[in-house]
Short mmCIF file of C-alpha atoms in Angstrom, two decimals:
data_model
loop_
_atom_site.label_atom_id
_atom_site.label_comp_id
_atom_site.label_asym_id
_atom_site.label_seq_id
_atom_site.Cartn_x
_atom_site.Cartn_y
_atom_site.Cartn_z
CA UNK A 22 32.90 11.57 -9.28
CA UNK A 23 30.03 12.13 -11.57
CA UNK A 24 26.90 11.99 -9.90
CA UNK A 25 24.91 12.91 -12.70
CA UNK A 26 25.82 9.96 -14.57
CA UNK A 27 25.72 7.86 -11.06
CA UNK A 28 22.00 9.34 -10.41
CA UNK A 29 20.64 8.03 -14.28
CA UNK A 30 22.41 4.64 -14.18
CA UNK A 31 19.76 3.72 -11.58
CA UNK A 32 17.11 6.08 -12.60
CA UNK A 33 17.30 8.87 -10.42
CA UNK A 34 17.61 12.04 -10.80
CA UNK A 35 21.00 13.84 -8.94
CA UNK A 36 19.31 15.14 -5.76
CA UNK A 37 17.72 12.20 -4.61
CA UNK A 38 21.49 10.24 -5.57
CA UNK A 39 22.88 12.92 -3.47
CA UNK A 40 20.21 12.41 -0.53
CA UNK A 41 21.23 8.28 -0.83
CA UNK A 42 24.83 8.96 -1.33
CA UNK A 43 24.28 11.06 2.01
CA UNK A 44 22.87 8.13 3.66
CA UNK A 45 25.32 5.56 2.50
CA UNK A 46 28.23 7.82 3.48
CA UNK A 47 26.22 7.78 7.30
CA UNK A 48 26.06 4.43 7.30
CA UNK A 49 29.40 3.13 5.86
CA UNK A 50 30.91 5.12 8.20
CA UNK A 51 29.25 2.93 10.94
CA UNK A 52 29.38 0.29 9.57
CA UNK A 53 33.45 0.50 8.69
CA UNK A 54 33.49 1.33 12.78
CA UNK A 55 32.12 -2.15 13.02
CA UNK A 56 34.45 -3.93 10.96
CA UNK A 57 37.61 -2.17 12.20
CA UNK A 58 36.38 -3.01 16.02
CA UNK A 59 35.69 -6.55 14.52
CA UNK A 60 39.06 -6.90 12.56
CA UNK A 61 40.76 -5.56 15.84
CA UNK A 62 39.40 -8.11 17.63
CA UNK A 63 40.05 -10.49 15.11
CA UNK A 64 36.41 -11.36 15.15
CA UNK A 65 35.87 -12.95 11.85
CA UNK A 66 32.30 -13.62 11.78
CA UNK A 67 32.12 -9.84 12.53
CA UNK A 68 34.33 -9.02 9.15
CA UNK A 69 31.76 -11.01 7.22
CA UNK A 70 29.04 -8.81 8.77
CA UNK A 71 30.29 -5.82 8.98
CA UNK A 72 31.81 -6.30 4.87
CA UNK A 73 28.44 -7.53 3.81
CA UNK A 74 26.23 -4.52 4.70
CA UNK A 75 28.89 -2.13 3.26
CA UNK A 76 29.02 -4.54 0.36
CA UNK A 77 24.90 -4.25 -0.62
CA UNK A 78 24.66 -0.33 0.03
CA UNK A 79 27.52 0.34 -2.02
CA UNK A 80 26.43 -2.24 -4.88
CA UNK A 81 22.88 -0.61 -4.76
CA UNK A 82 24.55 3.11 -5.48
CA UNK A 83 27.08 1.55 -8.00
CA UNK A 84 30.20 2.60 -5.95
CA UNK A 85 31.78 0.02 -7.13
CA UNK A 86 35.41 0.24 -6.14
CA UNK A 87 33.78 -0.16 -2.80
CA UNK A 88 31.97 -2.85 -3.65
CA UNK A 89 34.54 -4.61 -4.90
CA UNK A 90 36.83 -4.28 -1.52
CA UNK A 91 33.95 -5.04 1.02
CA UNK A 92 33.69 -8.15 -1.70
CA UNK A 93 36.78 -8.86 -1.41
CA UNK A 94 37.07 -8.53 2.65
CA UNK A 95 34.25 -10.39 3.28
CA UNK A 96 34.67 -13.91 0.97
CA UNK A 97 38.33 -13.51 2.84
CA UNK A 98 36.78 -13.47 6.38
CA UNK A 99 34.43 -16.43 5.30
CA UNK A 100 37.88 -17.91 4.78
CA UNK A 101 39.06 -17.17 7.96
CA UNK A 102 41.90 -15.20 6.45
CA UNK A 103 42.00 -11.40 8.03
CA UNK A 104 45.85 -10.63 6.55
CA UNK A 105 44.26 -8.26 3.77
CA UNK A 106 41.64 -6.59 6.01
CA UNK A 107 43.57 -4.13 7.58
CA UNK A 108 45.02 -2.03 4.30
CA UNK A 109 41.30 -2.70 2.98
CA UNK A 110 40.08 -0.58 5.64
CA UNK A 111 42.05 2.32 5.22
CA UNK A 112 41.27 2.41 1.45
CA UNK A 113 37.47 1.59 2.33
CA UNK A 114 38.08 5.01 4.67
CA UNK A 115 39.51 6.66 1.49
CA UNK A 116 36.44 5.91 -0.85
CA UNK A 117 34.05 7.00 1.40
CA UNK A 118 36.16 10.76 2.53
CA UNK A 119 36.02 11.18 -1.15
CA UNK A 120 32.67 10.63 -1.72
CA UNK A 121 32.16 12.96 1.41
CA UNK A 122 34.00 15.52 -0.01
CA UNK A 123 32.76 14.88 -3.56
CA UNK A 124 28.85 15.91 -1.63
CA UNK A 125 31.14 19.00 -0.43
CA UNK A 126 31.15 17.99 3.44
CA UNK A 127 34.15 19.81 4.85
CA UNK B 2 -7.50 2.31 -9.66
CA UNK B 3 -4.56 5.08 -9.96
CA UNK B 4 -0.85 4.31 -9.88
CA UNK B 5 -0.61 6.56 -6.81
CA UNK B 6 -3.72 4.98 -5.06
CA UNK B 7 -1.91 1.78 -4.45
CA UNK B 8 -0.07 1.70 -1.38
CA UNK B 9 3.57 -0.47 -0.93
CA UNK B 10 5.04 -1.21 2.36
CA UNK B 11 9.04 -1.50 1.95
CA UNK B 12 10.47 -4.20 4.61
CA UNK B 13 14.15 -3.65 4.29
CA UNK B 14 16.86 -3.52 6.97
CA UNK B 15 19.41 -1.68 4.80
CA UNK B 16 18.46 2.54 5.13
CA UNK B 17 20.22 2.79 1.78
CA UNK B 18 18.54 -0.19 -0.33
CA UNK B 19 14.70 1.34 1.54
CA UNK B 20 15.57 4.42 0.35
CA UNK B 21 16.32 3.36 -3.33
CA UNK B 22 13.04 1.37 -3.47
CA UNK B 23 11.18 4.36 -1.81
CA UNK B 24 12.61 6.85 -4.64
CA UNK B 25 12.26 4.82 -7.39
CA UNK B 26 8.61 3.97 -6.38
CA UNK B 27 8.21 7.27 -5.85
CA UNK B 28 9.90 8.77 -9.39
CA UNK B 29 7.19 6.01 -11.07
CA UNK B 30 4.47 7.63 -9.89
CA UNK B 31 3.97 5.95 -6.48
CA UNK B 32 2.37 8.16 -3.78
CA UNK B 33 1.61 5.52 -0.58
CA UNK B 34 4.76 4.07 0.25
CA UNK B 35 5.71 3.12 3.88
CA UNK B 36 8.94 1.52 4.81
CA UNK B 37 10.31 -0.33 7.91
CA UNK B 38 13.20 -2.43 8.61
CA UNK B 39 12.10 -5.07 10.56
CA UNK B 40 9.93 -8.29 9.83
CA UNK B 41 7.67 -7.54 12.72
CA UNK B 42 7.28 -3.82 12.11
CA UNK B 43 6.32 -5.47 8.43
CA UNK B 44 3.64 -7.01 10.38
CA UNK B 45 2.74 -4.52 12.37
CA UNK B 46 2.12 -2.52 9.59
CA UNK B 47 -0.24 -4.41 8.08
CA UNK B 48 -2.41 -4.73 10.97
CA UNK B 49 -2.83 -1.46 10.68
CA UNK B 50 -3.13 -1.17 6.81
CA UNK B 51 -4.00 -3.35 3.98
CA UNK B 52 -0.81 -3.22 1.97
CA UNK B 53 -1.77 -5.24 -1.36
CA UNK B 54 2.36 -4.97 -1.90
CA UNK B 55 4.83 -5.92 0.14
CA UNK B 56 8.63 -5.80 -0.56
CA UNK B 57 10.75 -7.26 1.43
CA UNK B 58 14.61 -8.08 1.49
CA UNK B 59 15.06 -11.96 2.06
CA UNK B 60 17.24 -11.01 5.42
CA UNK B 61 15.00 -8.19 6.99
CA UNK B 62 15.88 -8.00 10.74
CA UNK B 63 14.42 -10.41 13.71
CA UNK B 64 12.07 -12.71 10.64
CA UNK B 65 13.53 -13.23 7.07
CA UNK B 66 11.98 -12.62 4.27
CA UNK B 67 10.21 -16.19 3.85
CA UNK B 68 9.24 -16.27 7.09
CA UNK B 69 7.53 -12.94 6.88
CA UNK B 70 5.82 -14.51 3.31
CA UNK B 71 4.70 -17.69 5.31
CA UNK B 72 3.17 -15.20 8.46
CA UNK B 73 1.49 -13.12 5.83
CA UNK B 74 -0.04 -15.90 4.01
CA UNK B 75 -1.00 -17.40 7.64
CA UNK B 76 -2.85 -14.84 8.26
CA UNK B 77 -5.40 -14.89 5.93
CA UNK B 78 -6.55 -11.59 5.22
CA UNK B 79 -9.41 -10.73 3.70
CA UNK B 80 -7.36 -9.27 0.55
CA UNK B 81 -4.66 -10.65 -1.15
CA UNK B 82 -0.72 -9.54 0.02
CA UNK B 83 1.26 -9.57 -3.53
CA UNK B 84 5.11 -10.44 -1.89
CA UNK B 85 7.78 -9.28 -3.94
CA UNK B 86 11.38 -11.04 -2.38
CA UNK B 87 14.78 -9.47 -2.78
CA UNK B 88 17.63 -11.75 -3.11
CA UNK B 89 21.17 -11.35 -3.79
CA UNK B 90 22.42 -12.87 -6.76
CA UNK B 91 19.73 -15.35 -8.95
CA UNK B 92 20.31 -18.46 -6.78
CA UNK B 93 17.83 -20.97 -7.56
CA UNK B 94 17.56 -22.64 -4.33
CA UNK B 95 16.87 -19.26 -2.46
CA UNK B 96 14.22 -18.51 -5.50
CA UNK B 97 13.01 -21.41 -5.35
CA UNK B 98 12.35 -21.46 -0.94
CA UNK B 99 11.06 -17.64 -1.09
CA UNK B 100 8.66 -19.20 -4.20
CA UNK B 101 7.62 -22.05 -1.52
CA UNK B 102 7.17 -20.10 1.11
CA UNK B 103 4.46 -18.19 -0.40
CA UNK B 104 5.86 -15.29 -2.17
CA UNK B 105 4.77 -14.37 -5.64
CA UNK B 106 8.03 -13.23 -7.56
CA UNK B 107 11.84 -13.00 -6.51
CA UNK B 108 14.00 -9.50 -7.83
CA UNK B 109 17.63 -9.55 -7.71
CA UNK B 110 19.30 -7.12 -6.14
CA UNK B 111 20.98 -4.71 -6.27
CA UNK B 112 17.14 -3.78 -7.29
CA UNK B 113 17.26 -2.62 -11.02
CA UNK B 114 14.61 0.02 -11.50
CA UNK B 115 13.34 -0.93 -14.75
CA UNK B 116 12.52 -4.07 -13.56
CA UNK B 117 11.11 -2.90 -10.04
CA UNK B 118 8.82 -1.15 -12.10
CA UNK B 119 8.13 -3.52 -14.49
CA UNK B 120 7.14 -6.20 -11.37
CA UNK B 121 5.07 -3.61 -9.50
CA UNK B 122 3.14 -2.79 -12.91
CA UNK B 123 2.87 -6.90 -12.92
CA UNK B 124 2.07 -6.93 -9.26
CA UNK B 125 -1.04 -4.25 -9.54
CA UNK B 126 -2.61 -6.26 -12.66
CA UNK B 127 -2.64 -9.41 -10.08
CA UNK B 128 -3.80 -6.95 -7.48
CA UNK B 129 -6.70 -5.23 -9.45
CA UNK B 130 -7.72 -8.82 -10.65
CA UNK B 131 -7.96 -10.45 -7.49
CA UNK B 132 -9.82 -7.29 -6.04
CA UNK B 133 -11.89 -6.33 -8.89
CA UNK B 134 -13.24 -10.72 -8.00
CA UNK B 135 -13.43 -9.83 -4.58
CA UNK B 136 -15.68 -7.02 -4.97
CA UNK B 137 -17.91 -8.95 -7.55
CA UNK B 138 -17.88 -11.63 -4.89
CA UNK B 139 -19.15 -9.74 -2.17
CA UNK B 140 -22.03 -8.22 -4.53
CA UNK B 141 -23.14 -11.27 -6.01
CA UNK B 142 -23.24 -13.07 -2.21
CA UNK B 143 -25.32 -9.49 -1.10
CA UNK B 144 -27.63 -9.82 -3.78
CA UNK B 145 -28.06 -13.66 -3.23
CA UNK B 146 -29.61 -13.05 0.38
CA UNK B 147 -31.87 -9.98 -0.24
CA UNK B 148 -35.31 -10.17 -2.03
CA UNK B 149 -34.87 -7.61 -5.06
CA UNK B 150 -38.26 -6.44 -4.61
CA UNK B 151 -38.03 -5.21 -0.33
CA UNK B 152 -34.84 -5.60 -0.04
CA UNK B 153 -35.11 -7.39 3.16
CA UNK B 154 -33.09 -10.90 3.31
CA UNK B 155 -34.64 -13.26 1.17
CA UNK B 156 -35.59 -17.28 1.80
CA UNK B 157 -32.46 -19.03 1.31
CA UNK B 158 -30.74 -16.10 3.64
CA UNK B 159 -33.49 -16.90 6.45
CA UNK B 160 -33.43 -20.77 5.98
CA UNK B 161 -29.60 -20.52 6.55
CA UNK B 162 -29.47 -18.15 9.15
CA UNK B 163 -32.32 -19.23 11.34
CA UNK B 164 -30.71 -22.74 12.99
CA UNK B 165 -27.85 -20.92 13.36
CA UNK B 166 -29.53 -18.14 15.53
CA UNK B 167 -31.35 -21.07 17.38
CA UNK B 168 -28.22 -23.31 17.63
CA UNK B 169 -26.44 -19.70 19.57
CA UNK B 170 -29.48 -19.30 21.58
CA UNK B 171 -29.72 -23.03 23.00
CA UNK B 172 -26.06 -23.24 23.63
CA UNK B 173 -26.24 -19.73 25.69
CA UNK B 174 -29.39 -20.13 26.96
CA UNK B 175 -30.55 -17.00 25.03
CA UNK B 176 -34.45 -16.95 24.20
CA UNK B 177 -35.25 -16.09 20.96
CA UNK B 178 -38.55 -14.77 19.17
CA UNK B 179 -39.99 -15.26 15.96
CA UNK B 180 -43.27 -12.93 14.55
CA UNK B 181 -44.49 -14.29 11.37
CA UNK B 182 -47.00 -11.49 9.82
CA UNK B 183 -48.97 -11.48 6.43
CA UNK B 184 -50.51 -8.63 5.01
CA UNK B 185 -54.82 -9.13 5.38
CA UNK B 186 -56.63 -9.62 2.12
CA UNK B 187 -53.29 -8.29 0.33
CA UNK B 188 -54.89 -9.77 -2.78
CA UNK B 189 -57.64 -6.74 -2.99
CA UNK B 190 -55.06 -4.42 -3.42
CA UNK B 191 -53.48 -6.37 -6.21
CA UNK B 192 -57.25 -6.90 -7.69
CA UNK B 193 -58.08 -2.94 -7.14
CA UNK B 194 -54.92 -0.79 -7.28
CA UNK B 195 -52.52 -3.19 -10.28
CA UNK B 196 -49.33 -5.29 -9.21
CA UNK B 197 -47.49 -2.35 -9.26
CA UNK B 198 -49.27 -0.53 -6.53
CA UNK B 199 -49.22 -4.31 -4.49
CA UNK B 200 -45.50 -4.23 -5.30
CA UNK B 201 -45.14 -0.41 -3.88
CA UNK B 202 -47.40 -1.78 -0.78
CA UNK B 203 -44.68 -4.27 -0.30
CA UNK B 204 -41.71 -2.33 -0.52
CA UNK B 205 -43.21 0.15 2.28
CA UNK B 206 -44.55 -2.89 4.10
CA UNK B 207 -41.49 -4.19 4.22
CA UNK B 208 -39.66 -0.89 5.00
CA UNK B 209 -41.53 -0.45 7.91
CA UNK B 210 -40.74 -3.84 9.31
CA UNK B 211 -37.06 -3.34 8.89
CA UNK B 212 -37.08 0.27 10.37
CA UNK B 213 -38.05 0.16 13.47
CA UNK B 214 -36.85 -3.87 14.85
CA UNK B 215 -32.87 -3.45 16.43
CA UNK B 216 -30.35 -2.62 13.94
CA UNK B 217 -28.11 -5.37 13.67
CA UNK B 218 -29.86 -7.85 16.02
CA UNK B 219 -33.07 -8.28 14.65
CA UNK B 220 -33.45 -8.82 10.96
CA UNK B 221 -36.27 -9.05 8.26
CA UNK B 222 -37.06 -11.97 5.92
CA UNK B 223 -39.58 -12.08 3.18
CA UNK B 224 -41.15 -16.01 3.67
CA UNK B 225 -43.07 -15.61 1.03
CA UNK B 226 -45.67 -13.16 -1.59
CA UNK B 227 -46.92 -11.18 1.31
CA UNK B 228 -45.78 -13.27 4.45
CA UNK B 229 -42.67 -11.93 6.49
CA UNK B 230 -40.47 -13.48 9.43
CA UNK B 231 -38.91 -11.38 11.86
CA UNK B 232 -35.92 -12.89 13.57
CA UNK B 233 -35.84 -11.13 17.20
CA UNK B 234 -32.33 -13.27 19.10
CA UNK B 235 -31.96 -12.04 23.00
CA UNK B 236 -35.91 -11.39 23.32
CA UNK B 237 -38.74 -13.33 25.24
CA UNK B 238 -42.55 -13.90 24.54
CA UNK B 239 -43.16 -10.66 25.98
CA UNK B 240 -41.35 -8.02 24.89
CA UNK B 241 -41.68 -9.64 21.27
CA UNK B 242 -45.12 -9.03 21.47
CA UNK B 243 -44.87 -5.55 22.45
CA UNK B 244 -42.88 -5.36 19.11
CA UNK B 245 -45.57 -7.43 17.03
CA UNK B 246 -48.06 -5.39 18.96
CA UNK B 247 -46.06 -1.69 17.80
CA UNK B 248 -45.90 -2.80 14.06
CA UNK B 249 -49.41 -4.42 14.10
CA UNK B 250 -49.98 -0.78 14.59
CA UNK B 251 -47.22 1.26 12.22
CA UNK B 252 -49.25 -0.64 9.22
CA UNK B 253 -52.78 0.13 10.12
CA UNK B 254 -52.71 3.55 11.60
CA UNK B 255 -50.21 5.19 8.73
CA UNK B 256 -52.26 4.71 5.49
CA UNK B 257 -49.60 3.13 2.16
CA UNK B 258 -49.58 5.94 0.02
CA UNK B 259 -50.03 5.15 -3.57
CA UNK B 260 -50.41 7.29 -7.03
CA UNK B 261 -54.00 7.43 -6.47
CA UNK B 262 -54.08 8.53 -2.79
CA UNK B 263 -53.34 6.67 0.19
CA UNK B 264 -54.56 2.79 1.23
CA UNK B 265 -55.07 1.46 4.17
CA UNK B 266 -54.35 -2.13 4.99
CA UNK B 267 -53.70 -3.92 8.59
CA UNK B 268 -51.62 -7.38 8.73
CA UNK B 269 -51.36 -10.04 11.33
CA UNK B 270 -49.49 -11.29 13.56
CA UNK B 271 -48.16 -14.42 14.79
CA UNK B 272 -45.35 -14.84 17.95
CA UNK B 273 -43.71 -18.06 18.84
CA UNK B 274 -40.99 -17.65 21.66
CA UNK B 275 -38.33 -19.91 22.45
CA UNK B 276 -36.86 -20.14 26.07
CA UNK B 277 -34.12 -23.06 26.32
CA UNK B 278 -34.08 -23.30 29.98
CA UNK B 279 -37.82 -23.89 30.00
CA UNK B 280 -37.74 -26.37 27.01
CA UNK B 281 -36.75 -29.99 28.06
CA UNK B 282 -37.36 -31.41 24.53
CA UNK B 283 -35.69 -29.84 21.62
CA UNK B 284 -37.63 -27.49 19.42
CA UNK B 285 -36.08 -27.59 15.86
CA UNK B 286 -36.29 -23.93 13.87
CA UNK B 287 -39.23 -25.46 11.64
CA UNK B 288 -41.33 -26.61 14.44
CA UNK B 289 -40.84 -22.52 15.80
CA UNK B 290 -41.78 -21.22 12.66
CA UNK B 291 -44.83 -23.12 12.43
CA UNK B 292 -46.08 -22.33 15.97
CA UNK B 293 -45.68 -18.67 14.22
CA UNK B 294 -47.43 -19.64 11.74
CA UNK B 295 -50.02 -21.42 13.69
CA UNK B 296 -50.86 -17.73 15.88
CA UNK B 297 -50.62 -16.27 12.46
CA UNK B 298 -53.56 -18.07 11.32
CA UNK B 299 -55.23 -17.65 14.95
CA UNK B 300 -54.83 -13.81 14.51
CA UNK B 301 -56.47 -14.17 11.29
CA UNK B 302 -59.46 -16.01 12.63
CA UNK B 303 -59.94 -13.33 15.24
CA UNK B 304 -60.80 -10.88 12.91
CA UNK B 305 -57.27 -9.93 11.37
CA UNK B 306 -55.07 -7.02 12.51
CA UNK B 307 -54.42 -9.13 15.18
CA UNK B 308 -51.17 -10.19 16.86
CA UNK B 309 -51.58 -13.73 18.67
CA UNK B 310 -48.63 -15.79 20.83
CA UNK B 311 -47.26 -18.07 23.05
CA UNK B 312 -44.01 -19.70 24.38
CA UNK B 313 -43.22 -22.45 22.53
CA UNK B 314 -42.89 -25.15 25.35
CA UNK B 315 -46.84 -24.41 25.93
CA UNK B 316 -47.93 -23.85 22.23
CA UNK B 317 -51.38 -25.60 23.41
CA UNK B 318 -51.93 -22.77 25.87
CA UNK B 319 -54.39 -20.15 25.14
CA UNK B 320 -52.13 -17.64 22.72
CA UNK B 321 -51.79 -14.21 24.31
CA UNK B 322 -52.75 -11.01 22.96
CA UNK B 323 -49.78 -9.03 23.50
#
């Protein structure tokens, strides 16, 4: 994960990406709490919200692999189809460990 | 006005989009940036501080974006709010309600920084403008009520502001005073000292008038060359004559100093008094400025450096002498 590169595609420089990356790593992590409660309760309207805040944070720090599974979750959920949602989550929990770890939390 | 003088207020419910805008503001040279994440904190926040730009997301929490355009427009604030929306995607039916509902340009997010700056360096010309008018505006309209030579408010001021002082006082039952004065034989010192000195003899005249009546209750016109109305709301016959009676005195005890030593000079005095309970009839703010003007000219046929008055529901009574 280069941050570096991450940090000048939206014209910052790498400390303050690191600060937002921080913050977006806060909270997805509450907001992927949400959407795992929701999807356990096979809330759908609560996918869509849950998908669509982790959706604009991550599109806004061009983490895009996330972006494109909180995408993906969410149009689903507007669908009323939940089957996917479940192995999205885990690999939503993935991305966002390795962006932890990548900011060298232990 | 300086890039970091302007101040932005950031109305955004997601902590990670805020603190994007806040940085990137920031990195262009942005120093007064606030940020909350609620429409009503956005509101909040400009009760307490002029924000001449406001971002804000078209979904910030408890009022959406337009809805936080249409409530700043409603409110009608002295100076102009420039509304930049944020909207996902370029939809044209969302541009087009956030355009309706009073906002002045629509970004798609995610927020690309060129552009944010680009539309905040467009946002500050509109802002600078439309201030830059406002301030002209405000000069023009407080040099269109003053007399450039005294500075005290001028004709037009007095002849728009007088029924409305009598209107409040009839509808309250407030009295209200007038004292016309006029300097005496104000055309010897004209004759014997230049127009200059007669100007310089105004100015102080006028000075003195306007320095010791109530701050911001009482006010000062200039009627005509040397004739000036004083506008006393709140005050009867009596006490307005005290005042009449205490400037009568300022002019002709303290001697005008001019380039070639100090001259003396007295003025009169004329006090009409206005008492709605007392008046059955209506008196009209011409008929009390001539019953000034009619003591005026009494005060001058006593002698001068006189001050003459009466209530105006017995203006045939004999005037008092304060």
């Amino acid at each position: 994960m280069n941050f570096n590169e991450m940090a000048e595609t939206i014209g910052l420089d790498e400390q303050d990406f690191r600060e937002m990356a921080e913050l977006f790593v806060s909270v997805g992590a509450a907001d992927l709490d949400k959407l795992r409660e929701a999807y356990a309760a096979r809330n759908s309207q609560g996918v869509v919200m849950s998908a669509h805040s982790l959706k604009g944070a991550s599109a806004n720090l061009g983490f895009s692999d996330i972006y494109e599974i909180a995408r993906r979750v969410e149009a689903d959920a507007r669908a009323q189809k939940l089957d996917g949602a479940g192995e999205a989550i885990g690999e939503l929990e993935r991305k966002l460990a390795a962006i932890a770890a990548a900011l060298g939390h232990p | 006005m300086n890039e970091q003088d302007v101040s932005i207020l950031i109305a955004v419910d997601d902590p990670v989009e805020s603190g994007l805008l806040a940085k990137t503001l920031a990195g262009a040279g942005y120093r007064c940036i606030e940020a909350v994440t609620s429409g009503p904190g956005a509101l909040a926040a400009l009760e307490r501080e002029p924000f001449p730009i406001v971002i804000a997301s078209a979904e910030p929490a408890g009022l959406g974006g337009c809805e936080l355009c249409r409530a700043i427009r409603a409110r009608g604030a002295a100076a102009y709010v420039y509304v930049l929306i944020l909207a996902r995607g370029r939809r044209k039916a969302l541009v087009l309600k956030a355009l309706a509902a009073g906002a002045d340009a629509v970004l798609a997010r995610p927020v690309d920084p060129a552009e944010l700056s680009a539309r905040i360096a467009a946002a500050r010309r509109i802002v600078d403008l439309e201030r830059s008018l406002r301030l002209t505006n405000e000069e023009v309209r407080a040099l269109s009520i003053r007399d450039p030579l005294t500075g005290v408010f001028n004709r037009v001021y007095l002849m728009e502001r007088l029924p409305q002082e009598l209107k409040r006082s009839r509808r309250y039952g407030r009295p209200l005073s007038l004292i016309m004065c006029d300097i005496d034989h104000f055309k010897t010192v004209n004759d014997r000292h230049g127009h200059g000195a007669g100007d310089r003899v105004l100015k102080d005249f006028a000075g003195r008038l306007a320095g010791s009546i109530r701050i911001d209750i009482d006010w000062v016109a200039r009627y005509g060359g040397e004739e000036f109305l004083i506008v006393l709301p709140e005050t009867d016959l009596s006490p307005a004559g005290v005042v009449a009676e205490r400037l009568r005195r300022l002019v002709a005890e303290t001697p005008f100093g001019l380039r070639d030593g100090g001259v003396r000079i007295t003025a009169s005095f004329g006090v009409a008094s206005y008492r709605p309970a007392l008046q059955s009839g209506r008196v009209t703010f011409d008929q009390l400025m001539e019953q000034a003007d009619a003591f005026l000219y009494q005060a001058k046929r006593a002698g001068r450096n006189a001050v003459r008055g009466a209530e105006a529901r017995d203006a045939e009574a004999k005037g008092c002498t304060a």
